[in-house]
Coordinates of C-alpha atoms in Angstrom, one line a residue:
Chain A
X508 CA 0.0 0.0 0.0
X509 CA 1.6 3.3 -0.7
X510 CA 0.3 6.4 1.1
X511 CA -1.7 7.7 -1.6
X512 CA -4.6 4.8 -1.4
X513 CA -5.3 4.5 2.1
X514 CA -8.6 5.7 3.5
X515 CA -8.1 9.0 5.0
X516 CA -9.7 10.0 9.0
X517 CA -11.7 13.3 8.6
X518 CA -9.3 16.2 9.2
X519 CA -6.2 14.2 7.9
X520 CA -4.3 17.3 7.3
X521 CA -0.8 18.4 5.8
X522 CA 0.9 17.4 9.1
X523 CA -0.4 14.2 9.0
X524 CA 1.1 13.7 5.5
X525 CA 4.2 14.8 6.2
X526 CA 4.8 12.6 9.0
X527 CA 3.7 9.9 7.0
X528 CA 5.6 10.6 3.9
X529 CA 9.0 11.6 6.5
X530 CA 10.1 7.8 6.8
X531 CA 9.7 7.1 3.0
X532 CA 11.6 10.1 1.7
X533 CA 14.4 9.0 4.5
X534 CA 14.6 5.3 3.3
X535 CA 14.9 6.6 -0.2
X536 CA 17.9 8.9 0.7
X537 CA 19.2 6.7 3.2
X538 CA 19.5 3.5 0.7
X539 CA 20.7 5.9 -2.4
X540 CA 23.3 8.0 -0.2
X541 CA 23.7 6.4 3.6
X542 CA 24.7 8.0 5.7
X543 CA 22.1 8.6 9.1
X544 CA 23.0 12.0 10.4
X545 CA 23.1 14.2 7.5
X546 CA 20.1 12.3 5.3
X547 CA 17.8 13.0 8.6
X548 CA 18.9 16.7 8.8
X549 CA 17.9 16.9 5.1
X550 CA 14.4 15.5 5.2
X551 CA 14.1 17.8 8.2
X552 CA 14.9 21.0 6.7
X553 CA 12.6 19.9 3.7
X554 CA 9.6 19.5 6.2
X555 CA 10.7 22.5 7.5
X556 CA 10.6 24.0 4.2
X557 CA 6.4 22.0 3.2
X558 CA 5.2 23.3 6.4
X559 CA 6.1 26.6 5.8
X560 CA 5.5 26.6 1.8
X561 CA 2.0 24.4 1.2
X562 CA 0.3 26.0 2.7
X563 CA 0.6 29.1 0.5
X564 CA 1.4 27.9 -2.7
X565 CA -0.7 24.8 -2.2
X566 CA -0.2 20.9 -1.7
X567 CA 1.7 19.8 -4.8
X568 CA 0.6 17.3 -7.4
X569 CA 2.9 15.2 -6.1
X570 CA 4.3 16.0 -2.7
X571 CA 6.3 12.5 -1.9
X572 CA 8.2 13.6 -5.2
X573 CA 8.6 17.4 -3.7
X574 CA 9.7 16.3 -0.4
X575 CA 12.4 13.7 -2.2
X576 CA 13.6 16.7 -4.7
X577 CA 13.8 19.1 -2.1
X578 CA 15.6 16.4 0.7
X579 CA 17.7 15.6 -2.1
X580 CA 18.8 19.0 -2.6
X581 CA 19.1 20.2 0.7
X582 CA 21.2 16.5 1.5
X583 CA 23.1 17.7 -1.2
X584 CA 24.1 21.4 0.0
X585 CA 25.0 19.9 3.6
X586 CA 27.5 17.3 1.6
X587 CA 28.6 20.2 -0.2
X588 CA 29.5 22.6 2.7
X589 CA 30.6 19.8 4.5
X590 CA 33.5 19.0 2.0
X591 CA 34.0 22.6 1.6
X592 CA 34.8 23.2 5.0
X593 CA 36.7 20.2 5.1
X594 CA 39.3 20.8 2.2
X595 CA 38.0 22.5 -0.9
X596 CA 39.3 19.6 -3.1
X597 CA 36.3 17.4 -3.8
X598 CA 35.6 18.9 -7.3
X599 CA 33.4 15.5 -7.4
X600 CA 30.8 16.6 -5.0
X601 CA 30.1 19.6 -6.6
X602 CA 29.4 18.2 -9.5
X603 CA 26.9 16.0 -8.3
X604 CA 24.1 17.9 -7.4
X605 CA 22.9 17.7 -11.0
X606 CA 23.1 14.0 -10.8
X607 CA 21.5 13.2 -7.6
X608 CA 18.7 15.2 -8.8
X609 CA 18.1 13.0 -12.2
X610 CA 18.7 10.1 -9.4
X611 CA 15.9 11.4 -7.3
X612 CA 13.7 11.7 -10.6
X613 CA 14.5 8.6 -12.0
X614 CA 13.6 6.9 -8.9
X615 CA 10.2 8.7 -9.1
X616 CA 9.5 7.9 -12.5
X617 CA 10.5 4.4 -12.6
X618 CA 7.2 3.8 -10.1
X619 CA 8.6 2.0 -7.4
X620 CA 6.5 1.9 -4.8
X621 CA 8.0 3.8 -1.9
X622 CA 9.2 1.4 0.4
X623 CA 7.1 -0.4 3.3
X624 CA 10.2 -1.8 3.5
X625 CA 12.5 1.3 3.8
X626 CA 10.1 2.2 6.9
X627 CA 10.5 -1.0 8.4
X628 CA 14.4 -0.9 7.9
X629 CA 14.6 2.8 9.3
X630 CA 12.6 1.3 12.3
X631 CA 15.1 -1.2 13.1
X632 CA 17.7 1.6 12.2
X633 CA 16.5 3.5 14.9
X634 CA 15.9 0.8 17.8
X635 CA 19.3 -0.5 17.0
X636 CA 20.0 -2.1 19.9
X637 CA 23.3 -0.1 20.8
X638 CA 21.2 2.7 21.5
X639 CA 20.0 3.7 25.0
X640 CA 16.1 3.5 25.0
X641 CA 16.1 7.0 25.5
X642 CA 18.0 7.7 22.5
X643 CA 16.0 4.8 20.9
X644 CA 12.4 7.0 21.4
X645 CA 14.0 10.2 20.4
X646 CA 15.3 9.1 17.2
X647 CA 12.5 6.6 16.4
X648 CA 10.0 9.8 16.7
X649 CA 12.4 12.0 14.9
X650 CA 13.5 9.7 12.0
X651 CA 10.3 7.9 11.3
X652 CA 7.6 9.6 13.9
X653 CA 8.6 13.2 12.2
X654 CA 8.6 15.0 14.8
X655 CA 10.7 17.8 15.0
X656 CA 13.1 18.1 17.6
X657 CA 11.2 20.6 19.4
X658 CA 8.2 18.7 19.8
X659 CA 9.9 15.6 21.6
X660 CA 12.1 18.1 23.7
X661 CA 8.6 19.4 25.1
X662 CA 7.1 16.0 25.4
X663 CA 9.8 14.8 27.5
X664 CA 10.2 18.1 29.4
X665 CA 13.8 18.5 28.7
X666 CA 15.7 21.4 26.9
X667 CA 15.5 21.3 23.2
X668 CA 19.4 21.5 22.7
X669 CA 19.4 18.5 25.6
X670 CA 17.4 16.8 23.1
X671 CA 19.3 17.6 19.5
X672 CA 22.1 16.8 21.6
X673 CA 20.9 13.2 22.4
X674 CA 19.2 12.6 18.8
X675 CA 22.9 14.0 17.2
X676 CA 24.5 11.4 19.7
X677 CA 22.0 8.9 19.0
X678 CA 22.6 8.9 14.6
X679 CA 26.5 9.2 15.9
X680 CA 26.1 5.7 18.0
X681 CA 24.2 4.5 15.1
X682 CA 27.1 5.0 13.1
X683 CA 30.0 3.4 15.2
X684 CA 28.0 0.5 16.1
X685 CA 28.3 -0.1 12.2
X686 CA 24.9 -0.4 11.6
X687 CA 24.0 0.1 7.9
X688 CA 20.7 0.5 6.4
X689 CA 19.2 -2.6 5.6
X690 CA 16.7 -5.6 7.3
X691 CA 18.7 -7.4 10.4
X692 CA 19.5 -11.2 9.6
X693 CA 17.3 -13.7 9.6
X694 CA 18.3 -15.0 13.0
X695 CA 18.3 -11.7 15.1
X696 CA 14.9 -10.3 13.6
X697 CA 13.3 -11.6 16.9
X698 CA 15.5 -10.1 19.0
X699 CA 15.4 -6.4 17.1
X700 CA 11.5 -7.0 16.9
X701 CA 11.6 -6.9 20.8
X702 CA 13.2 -3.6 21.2
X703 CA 11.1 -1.8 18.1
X704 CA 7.9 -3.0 20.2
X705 CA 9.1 -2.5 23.4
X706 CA 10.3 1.7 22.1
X707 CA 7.2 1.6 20.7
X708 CA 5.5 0.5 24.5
X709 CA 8.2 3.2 26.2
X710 CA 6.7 5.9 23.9
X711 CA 2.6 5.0 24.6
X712 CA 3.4 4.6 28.2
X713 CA 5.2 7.7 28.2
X714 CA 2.0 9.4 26.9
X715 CA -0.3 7.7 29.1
X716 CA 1.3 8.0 32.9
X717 CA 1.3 11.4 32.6
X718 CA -1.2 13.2 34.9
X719 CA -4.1 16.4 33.2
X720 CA -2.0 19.1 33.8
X721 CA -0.1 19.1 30.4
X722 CA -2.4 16.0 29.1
X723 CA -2.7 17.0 25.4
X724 CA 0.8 17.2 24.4
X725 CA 1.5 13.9 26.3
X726 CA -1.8 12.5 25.4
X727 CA -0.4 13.3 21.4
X728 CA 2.8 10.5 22.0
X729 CA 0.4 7.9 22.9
X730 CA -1.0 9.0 19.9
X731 CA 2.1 9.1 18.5
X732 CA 3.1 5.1 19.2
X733 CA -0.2 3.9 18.0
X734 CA 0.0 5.5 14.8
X735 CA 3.6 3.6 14.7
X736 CA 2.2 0.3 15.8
X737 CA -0.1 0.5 13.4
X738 CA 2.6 0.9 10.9
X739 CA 4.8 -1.9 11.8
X740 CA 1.7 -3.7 12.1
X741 CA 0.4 -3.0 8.3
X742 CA 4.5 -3.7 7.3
X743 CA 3.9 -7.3 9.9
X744 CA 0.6 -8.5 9.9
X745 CA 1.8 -11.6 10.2
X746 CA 3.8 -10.7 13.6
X747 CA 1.5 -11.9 16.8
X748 CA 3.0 -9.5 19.1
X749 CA 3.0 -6.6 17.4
X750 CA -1.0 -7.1 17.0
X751 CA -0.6 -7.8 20.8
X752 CA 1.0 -4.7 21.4
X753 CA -1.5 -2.5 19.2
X754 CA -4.6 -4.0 20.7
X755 CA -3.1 -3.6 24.8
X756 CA -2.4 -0.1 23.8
X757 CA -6.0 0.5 22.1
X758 CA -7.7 -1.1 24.7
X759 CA -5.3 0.9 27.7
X760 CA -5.7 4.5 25.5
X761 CA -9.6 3.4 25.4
X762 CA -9.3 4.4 29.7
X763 CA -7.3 8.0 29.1
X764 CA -10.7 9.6 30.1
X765 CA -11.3 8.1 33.1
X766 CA -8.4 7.9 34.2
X767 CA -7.2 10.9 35.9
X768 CA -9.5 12.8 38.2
X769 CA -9.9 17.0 37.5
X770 CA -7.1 17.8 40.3
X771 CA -4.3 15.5 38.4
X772 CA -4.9 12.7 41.0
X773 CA -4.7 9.0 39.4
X774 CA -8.0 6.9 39.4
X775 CA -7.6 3.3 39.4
X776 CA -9.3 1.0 37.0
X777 CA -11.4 -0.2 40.1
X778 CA -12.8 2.9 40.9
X779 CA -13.2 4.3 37.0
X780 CA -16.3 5.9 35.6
X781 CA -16.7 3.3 32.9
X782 CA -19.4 5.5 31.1
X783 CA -16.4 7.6 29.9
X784 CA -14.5 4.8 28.4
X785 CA -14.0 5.0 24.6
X786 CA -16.0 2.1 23.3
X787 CA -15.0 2.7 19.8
X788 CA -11.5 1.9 20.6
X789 CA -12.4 -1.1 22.8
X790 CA -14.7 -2.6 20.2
X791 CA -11.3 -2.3 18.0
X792 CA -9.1 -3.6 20.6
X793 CA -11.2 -6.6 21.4
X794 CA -11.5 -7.6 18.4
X795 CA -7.6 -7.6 17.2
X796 CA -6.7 -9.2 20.2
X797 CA -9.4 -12.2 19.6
X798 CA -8.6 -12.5 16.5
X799 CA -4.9 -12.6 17.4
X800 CA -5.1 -15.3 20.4
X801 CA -7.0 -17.4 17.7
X802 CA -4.3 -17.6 15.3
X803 CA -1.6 -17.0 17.2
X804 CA 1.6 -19.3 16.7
X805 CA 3.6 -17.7 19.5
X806 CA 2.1 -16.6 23.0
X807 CA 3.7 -13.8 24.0
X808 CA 3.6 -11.3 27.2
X809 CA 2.0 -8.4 24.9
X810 CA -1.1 -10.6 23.2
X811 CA -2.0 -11.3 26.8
X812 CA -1.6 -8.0 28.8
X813 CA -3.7 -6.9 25.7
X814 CA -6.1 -10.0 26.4
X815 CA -6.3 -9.1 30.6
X816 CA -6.9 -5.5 29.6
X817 CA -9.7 -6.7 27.2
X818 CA -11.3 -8.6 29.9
X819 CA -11.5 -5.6 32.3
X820 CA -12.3 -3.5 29.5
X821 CA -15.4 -5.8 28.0
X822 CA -17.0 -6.0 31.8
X823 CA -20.0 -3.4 32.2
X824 CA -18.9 -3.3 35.7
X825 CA -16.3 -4.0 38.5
X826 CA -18.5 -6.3 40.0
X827 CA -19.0 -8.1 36.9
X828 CA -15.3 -8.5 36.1
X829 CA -14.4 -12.0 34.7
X830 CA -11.3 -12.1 37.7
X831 CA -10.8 -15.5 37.1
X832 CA -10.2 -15.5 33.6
X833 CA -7.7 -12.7 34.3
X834 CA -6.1 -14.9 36.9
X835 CA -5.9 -17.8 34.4
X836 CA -4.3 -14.9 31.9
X837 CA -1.6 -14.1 34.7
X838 CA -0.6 -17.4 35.4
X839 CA 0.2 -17.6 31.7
X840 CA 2.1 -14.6 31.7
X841 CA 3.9 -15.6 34.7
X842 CA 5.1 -18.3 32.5
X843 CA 5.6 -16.5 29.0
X844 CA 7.1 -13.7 31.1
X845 CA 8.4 -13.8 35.0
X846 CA 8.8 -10.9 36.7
X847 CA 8.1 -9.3 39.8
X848 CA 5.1 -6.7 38.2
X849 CA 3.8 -9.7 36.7
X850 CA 3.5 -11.5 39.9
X851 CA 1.8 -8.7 41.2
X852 CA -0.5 -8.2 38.9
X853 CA -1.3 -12.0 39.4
X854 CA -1.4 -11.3 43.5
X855 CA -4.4 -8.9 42.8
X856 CA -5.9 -11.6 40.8
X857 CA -6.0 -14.0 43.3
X858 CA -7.3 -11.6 46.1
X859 CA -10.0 -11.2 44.2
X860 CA -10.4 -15.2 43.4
X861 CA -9.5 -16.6 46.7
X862 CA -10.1 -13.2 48.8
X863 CA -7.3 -11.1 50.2
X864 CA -5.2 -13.1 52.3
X865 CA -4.7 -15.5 49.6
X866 CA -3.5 -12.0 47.7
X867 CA -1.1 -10.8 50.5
X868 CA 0.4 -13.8 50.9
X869 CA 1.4 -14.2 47.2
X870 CA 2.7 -10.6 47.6
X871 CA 5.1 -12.5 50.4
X872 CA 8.0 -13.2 47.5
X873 CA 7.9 -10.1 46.2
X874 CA 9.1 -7.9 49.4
X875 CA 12.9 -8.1 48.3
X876 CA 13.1 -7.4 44.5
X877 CA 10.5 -5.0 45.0
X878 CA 11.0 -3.5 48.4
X879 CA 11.4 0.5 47.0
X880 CA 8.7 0.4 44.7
X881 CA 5.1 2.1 45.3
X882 CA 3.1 -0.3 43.2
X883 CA 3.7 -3.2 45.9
X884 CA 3.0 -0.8 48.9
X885 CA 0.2 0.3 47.2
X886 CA -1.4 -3.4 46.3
X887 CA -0.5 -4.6 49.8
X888 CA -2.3 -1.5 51.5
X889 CA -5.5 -1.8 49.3
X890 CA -5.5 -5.9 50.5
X891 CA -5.0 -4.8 53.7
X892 CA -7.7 -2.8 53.3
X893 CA -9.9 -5.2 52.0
X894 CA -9.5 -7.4 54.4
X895 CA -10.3 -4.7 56.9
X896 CA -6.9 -4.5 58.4
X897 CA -7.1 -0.1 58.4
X898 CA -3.8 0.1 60.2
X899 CA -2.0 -2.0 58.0
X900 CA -3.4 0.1 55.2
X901 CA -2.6 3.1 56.4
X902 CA 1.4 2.1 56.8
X903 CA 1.2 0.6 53.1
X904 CA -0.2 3.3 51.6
X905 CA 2.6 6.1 53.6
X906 CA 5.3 3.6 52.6
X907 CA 3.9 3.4 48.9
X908 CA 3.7 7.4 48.8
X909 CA 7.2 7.7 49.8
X910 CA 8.1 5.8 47.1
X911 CA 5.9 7.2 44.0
X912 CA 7.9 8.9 41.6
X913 CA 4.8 10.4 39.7
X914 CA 3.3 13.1 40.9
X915 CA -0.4 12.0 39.8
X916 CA 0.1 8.6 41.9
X917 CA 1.6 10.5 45.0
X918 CA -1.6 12.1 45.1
X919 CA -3.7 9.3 45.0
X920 CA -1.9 7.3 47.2
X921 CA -1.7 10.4 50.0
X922 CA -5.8 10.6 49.2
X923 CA -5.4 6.8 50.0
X924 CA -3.8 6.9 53.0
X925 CA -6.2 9.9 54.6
X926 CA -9.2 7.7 53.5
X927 CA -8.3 5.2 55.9
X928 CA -6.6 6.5 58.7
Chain B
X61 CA 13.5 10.2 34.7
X62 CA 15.0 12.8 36.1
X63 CA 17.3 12.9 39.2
X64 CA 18.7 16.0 41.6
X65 CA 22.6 15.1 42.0
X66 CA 23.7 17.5 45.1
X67 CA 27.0 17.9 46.4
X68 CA 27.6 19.1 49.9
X69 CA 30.3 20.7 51.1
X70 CA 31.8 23.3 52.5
X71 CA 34.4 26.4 52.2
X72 CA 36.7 24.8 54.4
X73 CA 37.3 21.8 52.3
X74 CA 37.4 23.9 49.5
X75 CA 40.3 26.0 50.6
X76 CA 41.7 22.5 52.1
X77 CA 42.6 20.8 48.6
X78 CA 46.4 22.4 47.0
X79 CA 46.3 25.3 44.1
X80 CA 47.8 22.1 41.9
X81 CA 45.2 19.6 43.1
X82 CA 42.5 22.0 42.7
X83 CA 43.4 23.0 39.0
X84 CA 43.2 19.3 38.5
X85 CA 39.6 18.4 40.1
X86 CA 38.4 21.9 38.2
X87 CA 39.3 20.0 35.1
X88 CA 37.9 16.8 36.1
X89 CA 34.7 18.8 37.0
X90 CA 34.9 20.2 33.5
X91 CA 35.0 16.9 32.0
X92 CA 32.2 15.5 33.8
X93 CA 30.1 18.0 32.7
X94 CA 31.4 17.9 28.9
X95 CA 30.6 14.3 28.9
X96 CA 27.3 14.1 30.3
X97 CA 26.0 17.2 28.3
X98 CA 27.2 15.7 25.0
X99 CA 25.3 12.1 25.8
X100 CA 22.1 14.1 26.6
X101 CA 21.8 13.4 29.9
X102 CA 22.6 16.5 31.9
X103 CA 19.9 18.9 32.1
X104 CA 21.8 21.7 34.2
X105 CA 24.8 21.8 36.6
X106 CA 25.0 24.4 39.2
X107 CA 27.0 25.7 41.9
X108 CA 26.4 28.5 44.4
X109 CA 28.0 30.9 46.8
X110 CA 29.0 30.6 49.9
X111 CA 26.6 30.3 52.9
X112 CA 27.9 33.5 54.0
X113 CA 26.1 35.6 50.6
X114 CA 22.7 34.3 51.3
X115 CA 19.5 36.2 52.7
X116 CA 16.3 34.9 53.6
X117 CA 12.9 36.5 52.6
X118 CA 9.9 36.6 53.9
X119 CA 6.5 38.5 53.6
X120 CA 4.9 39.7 56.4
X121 CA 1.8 41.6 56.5
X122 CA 2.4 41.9 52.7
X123 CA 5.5 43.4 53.3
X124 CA 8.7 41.2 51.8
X125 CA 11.6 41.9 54.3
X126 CA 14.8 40.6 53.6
X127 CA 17.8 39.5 56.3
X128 CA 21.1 38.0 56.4
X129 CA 21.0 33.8 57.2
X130 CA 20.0 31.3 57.3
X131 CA 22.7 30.4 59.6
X132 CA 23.4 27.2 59.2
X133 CA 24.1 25.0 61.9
X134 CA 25.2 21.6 60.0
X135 CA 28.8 22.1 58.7
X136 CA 28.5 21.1 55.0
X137 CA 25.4 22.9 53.0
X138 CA 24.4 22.9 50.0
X139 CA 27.5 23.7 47.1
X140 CA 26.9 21.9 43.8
X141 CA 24.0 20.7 42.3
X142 CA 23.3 18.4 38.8
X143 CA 19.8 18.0 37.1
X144 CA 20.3 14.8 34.7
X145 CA 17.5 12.8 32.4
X146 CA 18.2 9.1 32.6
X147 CA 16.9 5.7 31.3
X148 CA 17.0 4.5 35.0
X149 CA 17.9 5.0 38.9
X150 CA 20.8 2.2 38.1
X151 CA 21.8 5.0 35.4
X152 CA 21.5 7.9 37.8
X153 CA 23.7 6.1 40.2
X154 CA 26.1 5.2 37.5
X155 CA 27.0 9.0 37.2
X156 CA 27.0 10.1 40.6
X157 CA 29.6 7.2 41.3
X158 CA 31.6 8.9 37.9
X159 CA 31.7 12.6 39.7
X160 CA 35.0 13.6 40.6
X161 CA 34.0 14.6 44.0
X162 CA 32.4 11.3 44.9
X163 CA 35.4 10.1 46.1
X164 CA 35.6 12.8 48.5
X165 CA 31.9 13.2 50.0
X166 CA 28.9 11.2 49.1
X167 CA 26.6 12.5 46.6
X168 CA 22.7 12.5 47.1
X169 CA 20.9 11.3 44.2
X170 CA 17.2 12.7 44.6
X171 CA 14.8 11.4 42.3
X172 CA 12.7 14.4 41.0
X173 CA 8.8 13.9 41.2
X174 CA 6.9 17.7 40.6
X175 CA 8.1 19.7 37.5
X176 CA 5.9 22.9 36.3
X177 CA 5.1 22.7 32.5
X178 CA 6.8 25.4 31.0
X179 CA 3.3 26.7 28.8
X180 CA 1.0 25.9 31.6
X181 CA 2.9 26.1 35.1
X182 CA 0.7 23.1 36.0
X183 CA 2.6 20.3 37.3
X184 CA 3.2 17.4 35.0
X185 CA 3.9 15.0 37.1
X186 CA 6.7 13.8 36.1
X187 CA 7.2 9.8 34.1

């Protein structure tokens, strides 16, 4: 599918374009000339330059071919200053700019379809797994999200030079780890399809723990991911977990209302106002992940977190929540995917199977690897609580909100902890 | 994430360390910083004046006064302080342990939960 047959949403505008068209015009330059750092820079200046010129002069007939042309162009002044500053001896690369251009046209006229697969390459390019996964989400949003640097800088709350820094660091890591641009081997794809989800999870989740007070420009990386999930998905449909991944994060985005209470203050799934859930995006959610678990060749830890959240999701009410189902999903996840949240997760599933001391006692292992974190305080006070132990509660939920490192949870927790003391 | 790296310290130790030595953590300071800025990670690295060039306001009544202090009982106050943006705590401790003047004093490595949104002033609550 290239970009100019899909259906378009209502109010699919110029932006929208341009981030889609970003990766393709990249893979293009990227497989023609290499080279990371300066082909990025050039399809940033030429988004620079469609934002400010379309809308004037108009979208052009063919804007995948304007944005290659003007990349091309603009790659091609940065290679020439570049060599100039370096030793004005390369007669070659001035030369070329006539060249690259009849490349660039070629290229357009010969009809290939712009690459799926140049996406999918620049995707891997960007999650290589020498990368930090901080620098793995910055460049992944520049490089194929589009973003401009600005953008993530405010998303993430740091300075923007802090961030060009890290995305100039990031292409310059690329580039000693010797990564070139093409699809990892055979026997490594499994491993690189790990870290391109798991970026892609660090980005949503990254959207979504964030409390009201600056909710639409984190709500818009949420946003952000599942636009790219839905990209590697269309480039994998074959791939379980990535259908896994994009129906937990439907079905988790379809809660974003409900969510956080008017003061900022987190509100749990248990006490949610279910009216406000998105059922559009449930319905959508639900459905993927069905599908998924009934073709699926490989289990894996994202097709069921998507599969518990569909349970919670599908129930009209708390009290009508399918708990042992879910518990049934944990104890497969516990097995696809150990770990202390996971066991958790499961501990909550069987206080509300077998009743709370069931719950507290399967919290028991978890005291150690999990001693300074808020989530186990938290689950521990709220059993506590249920099984009408208020004192114990009340310890929990002080320890917990000593150790919350979001504001939006400290506040629920500290409105836990006065509730039952 | 984001972590508060503080240094404590005070002039005393300062003025304790030889002109040559001194030249030589300045550099290693300088380094630190260079190194951390170029991966990203530090946000900010600040030092301030002696205890001795602070005041304390307050407004009473609705009148701001201003006075010499605080006067500090503890020996070591506040000298140097770092804001880095890191994967994870195991990260954030990673630096502090590479500081130059770890191996004098223990640094505090404060993980940073309120931050104001720079177009709103709300408080983001930070991830």
């Amino acid at each position: 599918m290239t970009a100019g047959d899909e259906p378009r949403a209502a109010g699919y505008g110029t932006e929208d374009l341009l981030r889609e068209l970003a990766p393709q015009v990249l893979g293009v330059l990227m497989r023609r000339y290499g080279g990371l750092d300066s082909c990025e820079d050039a399809v940033q200046e030429a988004l620079l330059d469609a934002a400010g010129q379309w809308p004037a002069s108009g979208r052009p007939d063919n804007p995948r071919g304007w944005l290659l042309t003007v990349a091309t162009r603009r790659l091609t002044d940065m290679l020439r200053s570049d060599s100039a500053r370096r030793r004005r001896e390369d007669a070659s690369y001035l030369a070329t700019p006539p060249a690259v251009l009849a490349g660039a046209d070629a290229w357009l006229a010969d009809g290939a379809t712009p690459g799926s697969d140049d996406t999918l390459t620049l995707l891997f390019l960007c999650c290589h797994p020498a990368l930090t996964p901080s620098s793995q989400v910055a460049l992944t949003l520049r490089a194929v999200g589009g973003l401009s640097t600005a953008e993530i800088a405010r998303a993430f709350g740091v300075p923007e030079a802090t961030m060009a820094q890290r995305i100039s660091r990031a292409k310059q890591q690329v580039r000693v780890a010797g990564a070139r641009f093409e699809r990892p081997a055979a026997a490594d794809l499994g491993d690189r399809m790990r870290v391109v989800q798991q970026v892609l999870y660090l980005v949503f989740n990254e959207g979504y723990s964030a409390s009201a007070g600056d909710g639409l420009q984190r709500a818009d990386l949420s946003a952000e991911a599942i636009r790219l999930t839905r990209l590697l998905r269309r480039l994998l449909p074959d791939d379980a977990e990535s259908a896994g991944l994009l129906a937990l994060m439907l079905l988790s985005d379809a809660r974003r209302a409900a969510r956080v209470a008017p003061d900022g203050a987190l509100v749990p799934l248990v006490e949610q106002d279910r009216a406000r859930w998105d059922s559009a995006l449930i319905a959508e959610g639900a459905a993927l992940i069905t599908r998924t678990l009934a073709s699926t060749a490989a289990l894996g830890p994202y097709q069921l977190q998507a599969a518990i959240a569909a349970v919670h999701d599908e129930a009209p009410s708390l009290a009508d929540t399918d708990w042992a189902e879910i518990l049934a999903l944990y104890q497969l996840l516990a097995r696809v995917s150990p770990g202390p949240m996971v066991s958790l997760g499961r501990a909550v599933a069987i206080a509300m199977v077998h009743g709370p001391a069931a719950g507290l006692a399967a919290t028991d292992e978890l005291a150690e690897p999990l001693r300074r974190h808020h989530r186990l305080h938290a689950v521990r006070g709220h059993l506590h609580e249920m099984a009408g132990n208020r004192a114990a509660a009340a310890a929990d939920y002080a320890r917990a909100a000593g150790y919350a490192t979001n504001a939006a949870e400290k506040r629920y927790l500290m409105r836990q902890l006065e509730r039952v003391r | 994430m984001k972590y508060m790296l503080i240094i404590y310290g005070n002039q005393e130790l300062w003025s304790s360390i030889d002109p040559e030595e001194f030249g030589k953590e300045i550099a290693a300071f300088d380094a630190f910083n260079k190194k951390y800025y170029d991966s990203g990670e530090l946000l900010g690295a600040y030092g301030v004046a002696d205890a001795a060039a602070t005041r304390l306001v307050r407004v009473t009544d609705g009148q701001p006064a201003v006075t010499d202090g605080p006067y500090l009982e503890t020996k070591e106050y506040l000298a140097s302080w770092y804001l880095i943006d890191v994967d994870s705590e195991q990260r954030a401790l990673e630096i502090a342990a590479d500081c130059p003047s770890a191996k004098f004093r223990p640094l505090e490595v404060w993980p940073i939960l309120h931050e104001a949104s720079r177009e709103t002033g709300v408080d983001i609550g930070v991830v």
